[in-house]
């Protein structure tokens, strides 16, 4: 396709990755971001073989491996009995895969540094309110009016996108009842599994998690993401009861959390993450295309959101490279991602009540039935593919070839 002027709304993983792919393909790209200083919000992220393959395609594999923390296993136990109810190992599926946990800021810096190095223009402090058309050009507007006009606008502004809310394909957005408190903490002196996402449960009402997330930059200390699941409606009551009571509850479930809790002295150290489900169908409207959470979001139970955002960026760039015009490229992008997105949204929705709900029956099924069935072949391999994001092929339709995992191993922090 001819060189296009492309405006990207949002400097999250989706927007930054799309800008990198498209500017390297020869298009003129600029990113518009609400924050004055682009910065990630939140704590840790688990990069799956899908997202790692996209980063590899962008030439960022060594950077992310040098700061991330290798995760081999997702392990969860009942907090009272200590019985294992979740044990998914990446190596249960062939190919030597693993996950890589990173701090959000580390993923952001990796992509943002690359965008800056590539000379991509990033305009900050622009709170986008809507899109529209001016002749055959797509425009982006803030409250004052038009801030840019383009051949194509990519909406990568996340779950609560203003642009998507006003588009012809306006998706429905459903806030989920449960969210979580997250904090990024120092792991020194604490006892935790450095190669696992570890969780403790009490039925599906309580979920506490520890995820080793590596470092923000090579010379900084390694950190651990701590999270505590709760109903968003209960947040004020939990706060009113006081920090000490909250810590006592967590310690009663999982004593090993004490060194992490000791670092929390103020509620401000905890970020409340709210989860929502949305789907934009189709993920484009005229010259506006949705990628990442603005196209689809779910609860982060399966840890796929950022990975799917990166896959979207690769698939859109691949579609634009091989189609003759914008309408056929956007339709090709939608086709390329449709099955994978639908499957993983469905799986996230299906798995969420097992870990975040008021149902004791669902928790009983998880603890007694699912945990037993999960050990019987071919279930371990199947579960590993679900966690890896590869239950169906996400790579071919996005124009990617999966990483060779043994090569990437040598890049891991501490092994390089
Ligand atoms: C607690 C939590 C844990 C998670 N854990 C995982 C995990 O382990 N693995 C995983 O893969 N995913 C995880 N996710 C999901 C993941 O964070 C998202 O799927 C991912 O960040 C989506 O990327 P994005 O670029 O589409 O959107 P975002 O990351 O939301 O980025 C959107 C960008 O657009 C900007 N923006 C928004 N509105 C405007 C506007 N009006 N004007 C201009 N700019 C705007 C924002 O400032 C932001 O920079 C988790 C999510 C949460 C909440």
Coordinates of C-alpha atoms and ligand atoms in Angstrom, one line a residue:
X1 CA 0.0 0.0 0.0
X2 CA 1.1 3.6 -0.6
X3 CA 2.6 5.6 2.3
X4 CA -0.1 6.6 4.7
X5 CA -0.5 9.3 7.3
X6 CA -1.5 7.5 10.5
X7 CA -2.6 8.9 13.8
X8 CA -2.4 6.6 16.8
X9 CA -4.6 7.4 19.8
X10 CA -2.8 6.2 23.0
X11 CA 0.7 5.3 24.0
X12 CA 0.0 2.0 25.7
X13 CA 1.4 -1.3 24.5
X14 CA -1.0 -1.5 21.5
X15 CA -0.4 2.1 20.3
X16 CA 3.4 2.0 20.7
X17 CA 3.8 -1.4 19.0
X18 CA 1.5 -0.4 16.1
X19 CA 3.4 2.8 15.6
X20 CA 6.7 0.9 15.6
X21 CA 5.5 -1.7 13.0
X22 CA 3.9 0.9 10.8
X23 CA 6.7 3.5 10.8
X24 CA 9.2 0.7 10.0
X25 CA 6.9 -0.2 7.1
X26 CA 7.3 3.3 5.7
X27 CA 4.2 5.1 6.9
X28 CA 4.2 8.5 8.5
X29 CA 3.0 7.9 12.1
X30 CA 2.3 10.1 15.1
X31 CA 1.0 9.1 18.5
X32 CA -1.3 11.3 20.5
X33 CA -1.4 10.6 24.3
X34 CA -3.4 12.1 27.1
X35 CA -0.6 12.1 29.7
X36 CA 1.9 15.0 29.7
X37 CA 4.6 12.4 30.4
X38 CA 3.7 9.1 28.9
X39 CA 3.7 6.6 31.7
X40 CA 2.1 3.2 32.4
X41 CA -0.5 2.8 35.1
X42 CA -0.5 -0.4 37.3
X43 CA 1.9 -3.0 38.5
X44 CA 2.9 -6.3 36.8
X45 CA 2.1 -8.0 33.5
X46 CA 2.7 -11.6 32.4
X47 CA 4.0 -11.6 28.9
X48 CA 3.0 -14.8 27.1
X49 CA 4.8 -16.6 24.2
X50 CA 2.4 -14.6 22.0
X51 CA 3.4 -11.2 23.2
X52 CA 7.1 -12.2 23.4
X53 CA 6.9 -13.3 19.8
X54 CA 5.6 -9.8 18.8
X55 CA 8.4 -8.1 20.8
X56 CA 10.9 -10.4 19.1
X57 CA 9.5 -9.3 15.7
X58 CA 10.1 -5.7 16.8
X59 CA 13.7 -6.6 17.7
X60 CA 13.0 -6.0 21.4
X61 CA 13.5 -9.6 22.7
X62 CA 16.9 -9.0 24.3
X63 CA 15.8 -5.8 26.0
X64 CA 12.7 -7.3 27.6
X65 CA 14.5 -10.5 28.6
X66 CA 17.2 -8.6 30.3
X67 CA 14.7 -7.0 32.7
X68 CA 11.9 -9.5 32.9
X69 CA 11.5 -12.5 35.2
X70 CA 11.0 -15.9 33.7
X71 CA 7.8 -17.7 34.8
X72 CA 7.5 -21.4 34.4
X73 CA 4.4 -22.2 36.3
X74 CA 1.1 -20.8 37.6
X75 CA 0.5 -22.2 41.0
X76 CA -2.5 -21.7 43.3
X77 CA -3.5 -23.3 46.6
X78 CA -6.4 -23.2 48.9
X79 CA -5.4 -20.8 51.7
X80 CA -6.8 -22.9 54.5
X81 CA -5.9 -26.5 53.6
X82 CA -2.8 -25.7 51.5
X83 CA -4.1 -28.1 48.8
X84 CA -3.0 -27.2 45.3
X85 CA -5.9 -26.3 43.1
X86 CA -4.1 -24.8 40.1
X87 CA -0.8 -26.0 38.7
X88 CA -0.2 -25.0 35.1
X89 CA 3.3 -25.5 33.7
X90 CA 4.3 -23.9 30.4
X91 CA 6.5 -27.0 29.6
X92 CA 3.4 -29.3 29.6
X93 CA 3.0 -28.2 26.0
X94 CA 6.0 -29.0 23.8
X95 CA 8.5 -26.4 22.6
X96 CA 10.2 -25.1 25.7
X97 CA 7.9 -22.1 26.2
X98 CA 7.7 -19.9 29.3
X99 CA 6.1 -16.6 30.4
X100 CA 8.1 -13.5 31.2
X101 CA 6.7 -11.3 34.0
X102 CA 7.5 -7.6 33.7
X103 CA 6.7 -4.4 35.4
X104 CA 4.3 -2.4 33.3
X105 CA 6.8 0.4 33.3
X106 CA 9.4 -2.0 31.9
X107 CA 7.2 -3.0 28.9
X108 CA 6.3 0.7 28.4
X109 CA 9.9 1.8 28.5
X110 CA 11.0 -0.9 26.1
X111 CA 8.4 0.1 23.5
X112 CA 8.6 3.9 24.2
X113 CA 12.4 3.9 24.0
X114 CA 12.2 2.1 20.6
X115 CA 9.6 4.6 19.3
X116 CA 11.8 7.5 20.4
X117 CA 14.9 5.9 18.8
X118 CA 12.9 5.4 15.6
X119 CA 12.0 9.1 15.5
X120 CA 8.2 8.5 15.9
X121 CA 6.5 11.7 16.9
X122 CA 4.7 11.4 20.3
X123 CA 2.4 14.4 21.1
X124 CA 1.5 14.4 24.8
X125 CA -1.1 16.2 26.9
X126 CA -3.8 15.7 24.2
X127 CA -7.0 14.4 25.7
X128 CA -8.8 13.0 22.7
X129 CA -12.6 13.3 22.7
X130 CA -13.8 12.1 19.3
X131 CA -13.0 11.3 15.7
X132 CA -14.7 12.4 12.5
X133 CA -14.1 12.9 8.8
X134 CA -12.9 16.0 6.9
X135 CA -13.3 15.2 3.2
X136 CA -11.6 11.8 2.8
X137 CA -9.3 12.4 5.8
X138 CA -10.0 11.0 9.3
X139 CA -9.6 13.6 12.0
X140 CA -8.8 13.3 15.7
X141 CA -10.4 15.9 18.0
X142 CA -9.9 17.1 21.6
X143 CA -12.4 19.4 23.4
X144 CA -11.2 22.4 21.5
X145 CA -11.4 20.8 18.0
X146 CA -9.3 19.1 15.4
X147 CA -5.8 18.2 16.5
X148 CA -4.7 16.1 13.5
X149 CA -5.9 14.7 10.2
X150 CA -4.9 11.4 8.7
X151 CA -5.5 8.7 6.1
X152 CA -6.1 6.3 9.0
X153 CA -6.8 6.7 12.7
X154 CA -5.8 3.8 15.1
X155 CA -7.7 3.8 18.4
X156 CA -5.4 2.3 21.0
X157 CA -6.7 4.3 23.9
X158 CA -7.8 1.4 26.0
X159 CA -10.9 0.0 27.6
X160 CA -12.6 3.3 28.3
X161 CA -11.9 4.8 24.9
X162 CA -13.8 8.0 24.1
X163 CA -13.3 7.4 20.4
X164 CA -14.9 3.9 20.5
X165 CA -17.8 5.2 22.6
X166 CA -18.8 7.5 19.7
X167 CA -18.0 5.3 16.8
X168 CA -20.6 3.5 14.6
X169 CA -19.5 0.2 16.0
X170 CA -19.8 1.5 19.6
X171 CA -19.1 -1.5 21.8
X172 CA -21.1 -2.3 24.9
X173 CA -18.9 -2.1 28.0
X174 CA -19.7 -4.2 31.1
X175 CA -17.9 -3.4 34.3
X176 CA -17.0 -6.6 36.3
X177 CA -18.0 -6.8 39.9
X178 CA -14.5 -7.8 41.2
X179 CA -11.3 -5.8 40.7
X180 CA -8.1 -5.9 42.7
X181 CA -5.6 -3.9 44.7
X182 CA -2.1 -4.0 43.2
X183 CA 1.3 -2.9 44.5
X184 CA 4.8 -3.3 43.3
X185 CA 7.1 -4.2 46.2
X186 CA 10.6 -5.2 47.2
X187 CA 11.1 -9.0 47.3
X188 CA 14.4 -9.0 49.2
X189 CA 14.3 -11.3 52.2
X190 CA 10.9 -12.6 51.4
X191 CA 10.1 -16.3 50.7
X192 CA 8.3 -16.6 47.4
X193 CA 8.6 -18.8 44.3
X194 CA 10.8 -16.8 41.8
X195 CA 9.7 -18.8 38.8
X196 CA 5.9 -18.8 39.4
X197 CA 2.8 -16.8 39.6
X198 CA 1.7 -17.9 43.1
X199 CA -1.9 -17.5 44.4
X200 CA -3.9 -18.3 47.5
X201 CA -7.7 -18.7 47.5
X202 CA -10.5 -18.9 49.9
X203 CA -13.4 -20.1 47.7
X204 CA -13.7 -17.6 44.9
X205 CA -14.1 -14.6 47.2
X206 CA -10.5 -14.3 48.2
X207 CA -7.5 -14.4 45.9
X208 CA -4.1 -13.2 46.9
X209 CA -1.2 -13.2 44.4
X210 CA 2.5 -12.7 44.1
X211 CA 4.2 -12.3 40.7
X212 CA 8.0 -11.7 40.4
X213 CA 8.3 -9.0 37.8
X214 CA 12.0 -8.3 37.3
X215 CA 13.3 -4.8 37.1
X216 CA 12.3 -1.6 35.3
X217 CA 15.7 -1.0 33.9
X218 CA 18.8 -3.2 33.9
X219 CA 20.5 -1.4 36.9
X220 CA 17.4 -1.3 39.1
X221 CA 16.3 -3.9 41.8
X222 CA 14.0 -6.7 41.1
X223 CA 10.4 -6.2 42.3
X224 CA 7.4 -8.3 43.0
X225 CA 3.7 -7.5 42.1
X226 CA 1.4 -8.2 45.0
X227 CA -2.4 -8.3 44.4
X228 CA -5.5 -8.8 46.4
X229 CA -8.9 -9.4 44.7
X230 CA -11.9 -7.6 46.0
X231 CA -15.3 -6.3 45.0
X232 CA -15.0 -2.7 43.7
X233 CA -18.2 -1.9 45.8
X234 CA -16.4 -3.1 49.0
X235 CA -13.3 -0.8 48.6
X236 CA -14.5 2.0 50.8
X237 CA -15.6 -0.4 53.6
X238 CA -12.2 -2.2 53.5
X239 CA -10.4 1.2 53.7
X240 CA -12.7 2.4 56.5
X241 CA -11.8 -0.8 58.6
X242 CA -8.2 0.3 58.4
X243 CA -4.9 -0.9 56.9
X244 CA -3.9 -3.0 59.9
X245 CA -7.1 -5.0 59.8
X246 CA -6.7 -5.6 56.0
X247 CA -3.1 -6.7 56.6
X248 CA -4.2 -9.0 59.4
X249 CA -6.7 -10.7 57.1
X250 CA -4.1 -11.3 54.5
X251 CA -1.5 -12.6 57.0
X252 CA -4.1 -15.0 58.3
X253 CA -4.5 -16.5 54.8
X254 CA -0.8 -16.4 53.8
X255 CA 1.9 -15.7 56.4
X256 CA 4.6 -15.5 53.7
X257 CA 3.0 -12.2 52.6
X258 CA 4.2 -10.5 55.8
X259 CA 7.5 -9.0 54.4
X260 CA 5.4 -7.5 51.5
X261 CA 2.6 -6.2 53.8
X262 CA 5.3 -4.5 56.0
X263 CA 6.2 -2.3 53.0
X264 CA 2.6 -1.0 52.7
X265 CA 2.1 2.0 55.0
X266 CA -0.6 3.9 53.1
X267 CA -3.6 3.0 50.9
X268 CA -2.0 5.2 48.3
X269 CA 0.6 2.5 47.7
X270 CA -2.2 0.3 46.4
X271 CA -3.7 0.9 42.9
X272 CA -7.3 -0.2 42.5
X273 CA -7.6 -2.0 39.1
X274 CA -11.2 -2.2 37.8
X275 CA -11.9 -4.8 35.1
X276 CA -14.4 -4.5 32.2
X277 CA -15.5 -6.6 29.3
X278 CA -16.0 -5.0 25.9
X279 CA -16.0 -6.0 22.3
X280 CA -16.0 -3.7 19.2
X281 CA -17.5 -5.7 16.4
X282 CA -16.3 -5.2 13.8
X283 CA -13.1 -3.6 15.1
X284 CA -13.2 -0.8 12.6
X285 CA -15.5 1.9 11.3
X286 CA -14.6 3.8 8.1
X287 CA -11.1 5.0 8.6
X288 CA -11.0 4.3 12.3
X289 CA -9.6 1.0 13.5
X290 CA -9.5 -0.4 17.1
X291 CA -6.7 -2.4 18.6
X292 CA -5.9 -3.6 22.1
X293 CA -8.3 -3.0 24.9
X294 CA -10.3 -0.5 22.8
X295 CA -11.3 -3.4 20.6
X296 CA -11.6 -6.1 23.2
X297 CA -11.0 -6.3 26.9
X298 CA -11.7 -8.9 29.6
X299 CA -10.7 -9.6 33.2
X300 CA -7.0 -10.2 33.4
X301 CA -7.6 -13.7 34.8
X302 CA -5.7 -15.4 31.9
X303 CA -3.1 -12.7 31.6
X304 CA -3.7 -12.1 27.9
X305 CA -4.7 -8.4 27.4
X306 CA -1.3 -6.8 26.7
X307 CA -0.3 -9.9 24.6
X308 CA -3.5 -9.6 22.5
X309 CA -2.8 -5.9 22.1
X310 CA 0.6 -6.7 20.7
X311 CA -0.8 -9.3 18.4
X312 CA -3.4 -6.8 17.1
X313 CA -0.6 -4.3 16.3
X314 CA 1.3 -7.0 14.3
X315 CA -1.8 -8.2 12.5
X316 CA -2.9 -4.7 11.5
X317 CA 0.5 -3.9 10.2
X318 CA 0.6 -7.2 8.3
X319 CA -2.8 -6.5 6.8
X320 CA -1.9 -3.0 5.7
X321 CA 1.3 -4.4 4.0
X322 CA -0.5 -6.9 1.9
X323 CA -3.8 -5.2 0.9
X324 CA -4.3 -2.7 -1.8
X325 CA -6.5 -0.2 0.0
X326 CA -7.5 0.7 3.6
X327 CA -11.0 -0.9 3.6
X328 CA -9.7 -4.3 2.5
X329 CA -6.8 -4.0 4.9
X330 CA -9.1 -3.3 7.9
X331 CA -11.4 -6.2 6.9
X332 CA -8.3 -8.4 6.6
X333 CA -7.1 -7.3 10.1
X334 CA -10.5 -8.1 11.6
X335 CA -10.6 -11.5 10.0
X336 CA -7.0 -12.3 11.1
X337 CA -7.8 -11.6 14.8
X338 CA -11.4 -12.6 15.0
X339 CA -11.2 -16.2 16.1
X340 CA -8.3 -15.7 18.5
X341 CA -9.9 -12.7 20.2
X342 CA -13.3 -14.4 20.5
X343 CA -11.8 -17.5 21.9
X344 CA -9.7 -15.8 24.6
X345 CA -12.5 -13.4 25.6
X346 CA -14.8 -16.4 26.1
X347 CA -12.1 -18.3 28.0
X348 CA -11.4 -15.3 30.2
X349 CA -15.1 -14.8 30.9
X350 CA -15.5 -18.5 31.7
X351 CA -12.5 -18.7 34.0
X352 CA -13.1 -15.5 35.9
X353 CA -16.0 -16.8 38.2
X354 CA -13.7 -19.6 39.3
X355 CA -11.4 -17.1 40.9
X356 CA -13.5 -13.9 41.4
X357 CA -17.1 -14.5 42.4
X358 CA -19.5 -15.0 45.3
X359 CA -20.3 -18.6 44.2
X360 CA -19.2 -21.3 46.7
X361 CA -20.5 -23.9 44.2
X362 CA -18.1 -22.8 41.4
X363 CA -15.2 -22.7 43.9
X364 CA -16.1 -26.2 45.0
X365 CA -16.0 -27.4 41.4
X366 CA -12.6 -25.7 40.9
X367 CA -11.1 -27.2 44.1
X368 CA -12.5 -30.7 43.8
X369 CA -13.2 -31.4 40.2
X370 CA -11.2 -29.1 37.9
X371 CA -8.0 -29.5 39.9
X372 CA -8.2 -33.3 39.5
X373 CA -9.2 -33.3 35.8
X374 CA -6.4 -30.8 35.2
X375 CA -3.8 -33.5 35.9
X376 CA -5.2 -36.0 33.4
X377 CA -3.6 -35.9 29.9
X378 CA -4.2 -34.1 27.6
X379 CA -5.4 -31.4 30.1
X380 CA -1.9 -30.2 31.3
X381 CA -0.9 -29.5 27.7
X382 CA -4.3 -27.9 26.9
X383 CA -4.1 -25.6 30.0
X384 CA -0.6 -24.7 29.1
X385 CA -1.8 -23.6 25.6
X386 CA -4.6 -21.6 27.1
X387 CA -2.2 -19.7 29.4
X388 CA 0.3 -19.3 26.5
X389 CA -2.4 -17.8 24.3
X390 CA -1.8 -20.5 21.7
X391 CA -4.8 -22.7 21.9
X392 CA -5.4 -21.7 18.2
X393 CA -2.7 -20.3 16.0
X394 CA -2.3 -16.6 16.8
X395 CA 0.9 -16.2 14.8
X396 CA 0.2 -17.0 11.1
X397 CA -2.8 -14.7 10.7
X398 CA -0.7 -11.9 12.3
X399 CA 2.2 -12.5 9.9
X400 CA 4.5 -13.8 12.6
X401 CA 6.7 -16.8 13.1
X402 CA 6.9 -17.9 16.7
X403 CA 10.2 -17.3 18.6
X404 CA 12.6 -20.1 18.9
X405 CA 12.5 -20.4 22.7
X406 CA 15.9 -22.0 23.3
X407 CA 17.6 -19.0 21.7
X408 CA 15.7 -16.5 23.8
X409 CA 16.6 -18.4 27.0
X410 CA 20.2 -17.2 26.8
X411 CA 18.9 -13.6 26.9
X412 CA 17.3 -14.0 30.3
X413 CA 18.4 -11.6 33.0
X414 CA 21.2 -13.1 35.0
X415 CA 22.0 -15.7 32.3
X416 CA 23.2 -13.3 29.6
Ligands
LIG1 C1 -4.7 -5.3 37.1 C2 -4.4 -5.7 35.7 C3 -3.6 -6.8 35.4 C4 -3.3 -7.2 34.1 N1 -2.5 -8.2 33.9 C5 -2.2 -8.6 32.7 C6 -1.2 -9.6 32.4 O1 -0.7 -10.3 33.3 N2 -1.0 -9.9 31.1 C7 -1.6 -9.2 30.1 O2 -1.3 -9.5 28.9 N3 -2.5 -8.3 30.3 C8 -2.8 -7.9 31.5 N4 -3.7 -6.9 31.8 C9 -4.4 -6.3 30.6 C10 -3.5 -5.2 30.0 O3 -3.0 -4.3 31.0 C11 -4.2 -4.5 28.9 O4 -4.8 -5.4 28.1 C12 -3.2 -3.7 28.0 O5 -2.6 -2.7 28.8 C13 -4.0 -3.1 26.9 O6 -3.1 -2.2 26.2 P1 -3.7 -1.0 25.3 O7 -2.5 -0.4 24.7 O8 -4.8 -1.5 24.4 O9 -4.4 0.0 26.4 P2 -3.8 0.8 27.6 O10 -2.7 0.0 28.2 O11 -5.0 1.1 28.5 O12 -3.2 2.1 27.0 C14 -4.1 3.1 26.5 C15 -3.3 4.4 26.4 O13 -4.2 5.4 25.8 C16 -4.2 6.6 26.6 N5 -5.5 7.2 26.5 C17 -6.6 6.8 27.0 N6 -7.6 7.7 26.7 C18 -7.1 8.7 26.0 C19 -7.6 9.8 25.4 N7 -8.9 10.2 25.5 N8 -6.8 10.6 24.7 C20 -5.5 10.3 24.6 N9 -4.9 9.2 25.1 C21 -5.7 8.4 25.8 C22 -3.8 6.1 28.0 O14 -3.3 7.2 28.7 C23 -2.9 5.0 27.7 O15 -1.5 5.5 27.6 C24 -4.0 -6.5 33.1 C25 -4.9 -5.5 33.3 C26 -5.1 -5.1 34.6 C27 -6.0 -3.9 34.9

